[in-house]
Amino acid sequence: MTPPFILSLSQSNELRLVGGKALGLHRLMEAGFPVPQGLCITTEAYTKHLGNSGFRDREEWHRICGLSESDQVRALADCRTRITRTETSKLTTDCLTALRALEHPPAILWAVRSSSTTEDTTHSSAAGLYRTHLGRTLPEVECAIKDLWASLWEMRVISYLARQGRKAAPRMAVVIQPMIDARAAGVAYSVHPVTRRRSQVMINAIPGLAAPLVDGTVTPDEYVVEVPAEAGKPFQTLTRLLARKSDCLRVSNTGLHLAALEDAAQTRSSLTDNQLVSLAQIAKEIERTLGQPTDIEWAFDAEQLWILQARPITTVRPTADLTNDDCEWSRTNFKETLPELPSPLSLSFLEQFMDRYILEHYRRLGCRIPEGLTSVRILQGRPYLNVTLFHTLVAQLGGDPALNAEQMGGQPLQKPPQVQPLGKMTSLRAAWLMLKEMHRVERVGPCVFAEMKGLAGTYQRASVLNLSPNELVSELDRLGPWLERREITFGIAGGVGQCLQIFSKVLPGWLGPDWRPLLNAALQGQGTVISAQQILRLAELTDIAKREAPTRTVLTSASWDSTTFRTTLAETQFLRAFDKYLDDYGHRGVGESDVMSPRLADNPTAILSILRAQVASNAHSQDTVRLRQGNSQVSALAEIKRRMGWRLDRWVVFRWCYRRLCRFFSLREANRHHLMYYSAATRTLLIRLGERLVEQGLLRQTDDIFFLTTAELEDLVTGNTQDWTVVITTRRTERERHATIEVPDTVQDWTAINHQTMPRDHSNENCVLSGMPISIGTVTGPVRLIRSAADWSKVMPGDILVVPVIDPGLAPLFGLAGGLIAEMGGTLSHGSIIAREYGLPTIANVEGAMVRLSDGSRVRLDAGSGTICIQPSL
């Protein structure tokens, strides 16, 4: 039986006959989804009508595939000409008769779309590869059909299928449906295309028809809807980014036309909350029906939602892995040791430190950290710790992550993730490695601390004054490996955590609900915690000042002059003790983890003002302080022993853990204290380097050095000709702006808080651009501006293309390109889908990219975060 030339969509159930798009629409209709009724001009009509004119498609395809590229271009153009001359009058008459039989209004316009046998299939989407004709009258349908047949014979189709390893000739069917008078239209992904989360539906929408969105020529409203894990729970809109819309494409009896939007509608959401929920629901229903994640084109008219297309997503593999946007973040820990606004230099070091000295240890223990998940994130110049990540790491190791908030500060997780603990053998290995590390730090700690203190002595200011900039940088480079061999933070944190985990499990039952304050009191008065000793040293200085009449007179004088204290206190016991205090603690400071922060020794008058206040207020003596702490400790230990009663075994366990915890607490504070010697040495070198660079005219002032990153420092010294003063001025201005903005200490929804505090394009004017992540990946390379096809010849392998929009016609360049930056476009435009299918790291909606980037300049494109960093010129 001869296959038919024309089928209704409800009959279009065979891929080879109707192509991928028509088959998809048939399956949707069969499942009860709202699809506009239409027709399919089958591949049989395509092959028979071409064959009648002497055109043998398979023979021609095989011949053209064997030609050189230049010969292919000429041969394909000849094929398209022959196809447009094909006689199709009988087919057209039958088609028009069938369309009228659908009983649509006589004046209705039609959408004529491709449905190739290689389109919208499980293994390839061919998004944007073929043409679409919208708003066609019945007499125009014949030309549209021939044009779609001819669109199969394009160079980009040959290249696309060759990359996929397909050698057989595709065939073209055509779908014809009535135009929907869309009030809003767009595309939706049943799985988030960037985060790959199955629980997130991505929706792009614009007023009117979706054609400008699909073409990538407008910026859509973007929404992310969270699908509840349990039936009956509400859907939640996680992200709502609204673009400004000046007009929309509408359909009328006379064709398509642009309609201007009223002022109020230009910034209004294209979709209501109810429409968002219904779209998200239907997207997941279609995904279940088709059995895989799906890209959906949809439209709302005045009455209902219509599904216009559904294609399988071929390039996004859904994942249950956490992403940074899934995590909760806290300033805890960082806020304690860094200033409110850390320097750019310290922020760059912080991220390296966390990955190298913390996360790397967890990886060695066997913990799994999802790709792309980071421990640090920056919001308005402030670093945040990924508390969700550390929850998962503790849980993998079998610990109680609920204690994290208690131990690190901050709020408990609002949405704790489910975590799969390590397997038995991996857990045993991790426990052995952890114990080994804890024993190591107890053994080597004192030696490491002595070396760190010696380091500060080695790099005193007098010893680095005569070093050249290159020599100073070499010394800074040497300090990195030096620390790597001596860093013991992780093992100490493990020792503290181990003891607290044990206590949290046993002490509530042994001591009762107030076990925490009892334990805290028992930890007082150890005399071994170096940070606490600083308090006693200040009390000792106060005692000396009170006993020593000349000192007491000077410090309590109403005419106190801090600038002359060394003269007025000369030869006093107090000044000798004070200088010894500065020798031991002068390298500490407020926000001391930032090398830009001044140290106590930089401004000793600040300590003297504290001592003056203590002398004037009759503060407790050193002995009184020690006695009070000792009494608290003795009393608490006695109460703990009393509550344990006759259970000697409990007391033995407690004493073992207690002594161990005291040792590790002492090590923890000693480690921080001595790491600050390392920081002081680094600071000394940096300040001298800053002075040298000011002398050379490369910096304006010494502390400019702290506004560069670790990588930029070396570039500057080795002769990079970038105007560093512009970079630094920009960062200083940005820092001043950040200082005017308040940020929360805890962020449960990073996307929401990020867009509340930042404009949609939060790019820095000179060195960083931002946009919408399209296709994840990170790449560094030279920029190539593509304004027209005339620029194609300039593209070299690895170039990062910069374009006004992601035109699907750029696909041939994607094989050469290292990455793609577009000034305009949506996540789900055809061009975006192609970029993802090729795995090309891509960012869209980068305002002014064509102006702000120049040919040959190097950029680092991070399509996970949506940022483009302009690198210094070489």
PDB file of N, CA and C in Angstrom, residues 3-14 17-18 22 37-43 98 102 174-176:
ATOM      1  N   PRO A   3       2.195   4.795   0.862  1.00  0.00           N
ATOM      2  CA  PRO A   3       1.993   5.729   1.980  1.00  0.00           C
ATOM      3  C   PRO A   3       1.331   7.019   1.496  1.00  0.00           C
ATOM      4  N   PRO A   4       0.542   7.651   2.344  1.00  0.00           N
ATOM      5  CA  PRO A   4      -0.179   8.867   1.942  1.00  0.00           C
ATOM      6  C   PRO A   4       0.745  10.081   1.886  1.00  0.00           C
ATOM      7  N   PHE A   5       0.298  11.067   1.085  1.00  0.00           N
ATOM      8  CA  PHE A   5       1.019  12.331   1.015  1.00  0.00           C
ATOM      9  C   PHE A   5       0.623  13.270   2.162  1.00  0.00           C
ATOM     10  N   ILE A   6      -0.624  13.129   2.627  1.00  0.00           N
ATOM     11  CA  ILE A   6      -1.141  14.040   3.648  1.00  0.00           C
ATOM     12  C   ILE A   6      -1.779  13.229   4.764  1.00  0.00           C
ATOM     13  N   LEU A   7      -1.433  13.585   6.027  1.00  0.00           N
ATOM     14  CA  LEU A   7      -2.029  12.953   7.206  1.00  0.00           C
ATOM     15  C   LEU A   7      -2.446  14.033   8.196  1.00  0.00           C
ATOM     16  N   SER A   8      -3.482  13.756   8.940  1.00  0.00           N
ATOM     17  CA  SER A   8      -3.779  14.639  10.064  1.00  0.00           C
ATOM     18  C   SER A   8      -2.745  14.368  11.157  1.00  0.00           C
ATOM     19  N   LEU A   9      -2.524  15.342  12.034  1.00  0.00           N
ATOM     20  CA  LEU A   9      -1.555  15.130  13.108  1.00  0.00           C
ATOM     21  C   LEU A   9      -1.963  13.973  14.009  1.00  0.00           C
ATOM     22  N   SER A  10      -3.249  13.747  14.148  1.00  0.00           N
ATOM     23  CA  SER A  10      -3.707  12.639  14.989  1.00  0.00           C
ATOM     24  C   SER A  10      -3.362  11.286  14.385  1.00  0.00           C
ATOM     25  N   GLN A  11      -2.990  11.260  13.081  1.00  0.00           N
ATOM     26  CA  GLN A  11      -2.601  10.005  12.417  1.00  0.00           C
ATOM     27  C   GLN A  11      -1.081   9.894  12.216  1.00  0.00           C
ATOM     28  N   SER A  12      -0.357  10.918  12.607  1.00  0.00           N
ATOM     29  CA  SER A  12       1.078  11.001  12.279  1.00  0.00           C
ATOM     30  C   SER A  12       1.907  10.239  13.312  1.00  0.00           C
ATOM     31  N   ASN A  13       1.952   8.919  13.166  1.00  0.00           N
ATOM     32  CA  ASN A  13       2.567   8.079  14.197  1.00  0.00           C
ATOM     33  C   ASN A  13       3.785   7.289  13.734  1.00  0.00           C
ATOM     34  N   GLU A  14       4.359   7.658  12.571  1.00  0.00           N
ATOM     35  CA  GLU A  14       5.499   6.901  12.055  1.00  0.00           C
ATOM     36  C   GLU A  14       6.626   7.865  11.708  1.00  0.00           C
ATOM     37  N   LEU A  17       7.910   8.582   8.159  1.00  0.00           N
ATOM     38  CA  LEU A  17       6.917   9.162   7.264  1.00  0.00           C
ATOM     39  C   LEU A  17       6.577  10.612   7.637  1.00  0.00           C
ATOM     40  N   VAL A  18       6.600  10.947   8.920  1.00  0.00           N
ATOM     41  CA  VAL A  18       6.127  12.284   9.331  1.00  0.00           C
ATOM     42  C   VAL A  18       7.215  13.127  10.005  1.00  0.00           C
ATOM     43  N   ALA A  22       6.298  16.222  13.871  1.00  0.00           N
ATOM     44  CA  ALA A  22       4.913  15.749  13.726  1.00  0.00           C
ATOM     45  C   ALA A  22       4.644  14.565  14.639  1.00  0.00           C
ATOM     46  N   GLN A  37      -5.009  21.452  16.104  1.00  0.00           N
ATOM     47  CA  GLN A  37      -5.187  20.411  15.078  1.00  0.00           C
ATOM     48  C   GLN A  37      -4.628  20.900  13.758  1.00  0.00           C
ATOM     49  N   GLY A  38      -3.904  20.029  13.059  1.00  0.00           N
ATOM     50  CA  GLY A  38      -3.307  20.422  11.794  1.00  0.00           C
ATOM     51  C   GLY A  38      -3.005  19.224  10.932  1.00  0.00           C
ATOM     52  N   LEU A  39      -2.152  19.444   9.926  1.00  0.00           N
ATOM     53  CA  LEU A  39      -1.824  18.409   8.948  1.00  0.00           C
ATOM     54  C   LEU A  39      -0.323  18.186   8.882  1.00  0.00           C
ATOM     55  N   CYS A  40       0.050  17.053   8.315  1.00  0.00           N
ATOM     56  CA  CYS A  40       1.451  16.763   8.023  1.00  0.00           C
ATOM     57  C   CYS A  40       1.567  16.394   6.549  1.00  0.00           C
ATOM     58  N   ILE A  41       2.379  17.106   5.806  1.00  0.00           N
ATOM     59  CA  ILE A  41       2.757  16.723   4.445  1.00  0.00           C
ATOM     60  C   ILE A  41       3.923  15.760   4.599  1.00  0.00           C
ATOM     61  N   THR A  42       3.742  14.526   4.243  1.00  0.00           N
ATOM     62  CA  THR A  42       4.662  13.455   4.637  1.00  0.00           C
ATOM     63  C   THR A  42       5.955  13.448   3.823  1.00  0.00           C
ATOM     64  N   THR A  43       6.913  12.658   4.249  1.00  0.00           N
ATOM     65  CA  THR A  43       8.161  12.482   3.504  1.00  0.00           C
ATOM     66  C   THR A  43       7.899  11.765   2.176  1.00  0.00           C
ATOM     67  N   ALA A  98      -7.755  19.762   2.460  1.00  0.00           N
ATOM     68  CA  ALA A  98      -7.673  19.150   3.795  1.00  0.00           C
ATOM     69  C   ALA A  98      -7.654  20.216   4.889  1.00  0.00           C
ATOM     70  N   LEU A 102     -10.637  21.238   8.159  1.00  0.00           N
ATOM     71  CA  LEU A 102     -10.419  21.333   9.605  1.00  0.00           C
ATOM     72  C   LEU A 102     -11.403  22.289  10.271  1.00  0.00           C
ATOM     73  N   VAL A 174       6.394  18.168   6.535  1.00  0.00           N
ATOM     74  CA  VAL A 174       6.022  19.545   6.869  1.00  0.00           C
ATOM     75  C   VAL A 174       4.763  19.530   7.732  1.00  0.00           C
ATOM     76  N   VAL A 175       4.783  20.282   8.818  1.00  0.00           N
ATOM     77  CA  VAL A 175       3.626  20.409   9.703  1.00  0.00           C
ATOM     78  C   VAL A 175       2.939  21.752   9.422  1.00  0.00           C
ATOM     79  N   ILE A 176       1.605  21.710   9.262  1.00  0.00           N
ATOM     80  CA  ILE A 176       0.825  22.926   9.028  1.00  0.00           C
ATOM     81  C   ILE A 176      -0.253  23.004  10.104  1.00  0.00           C
TER      82      ILE A 176
END
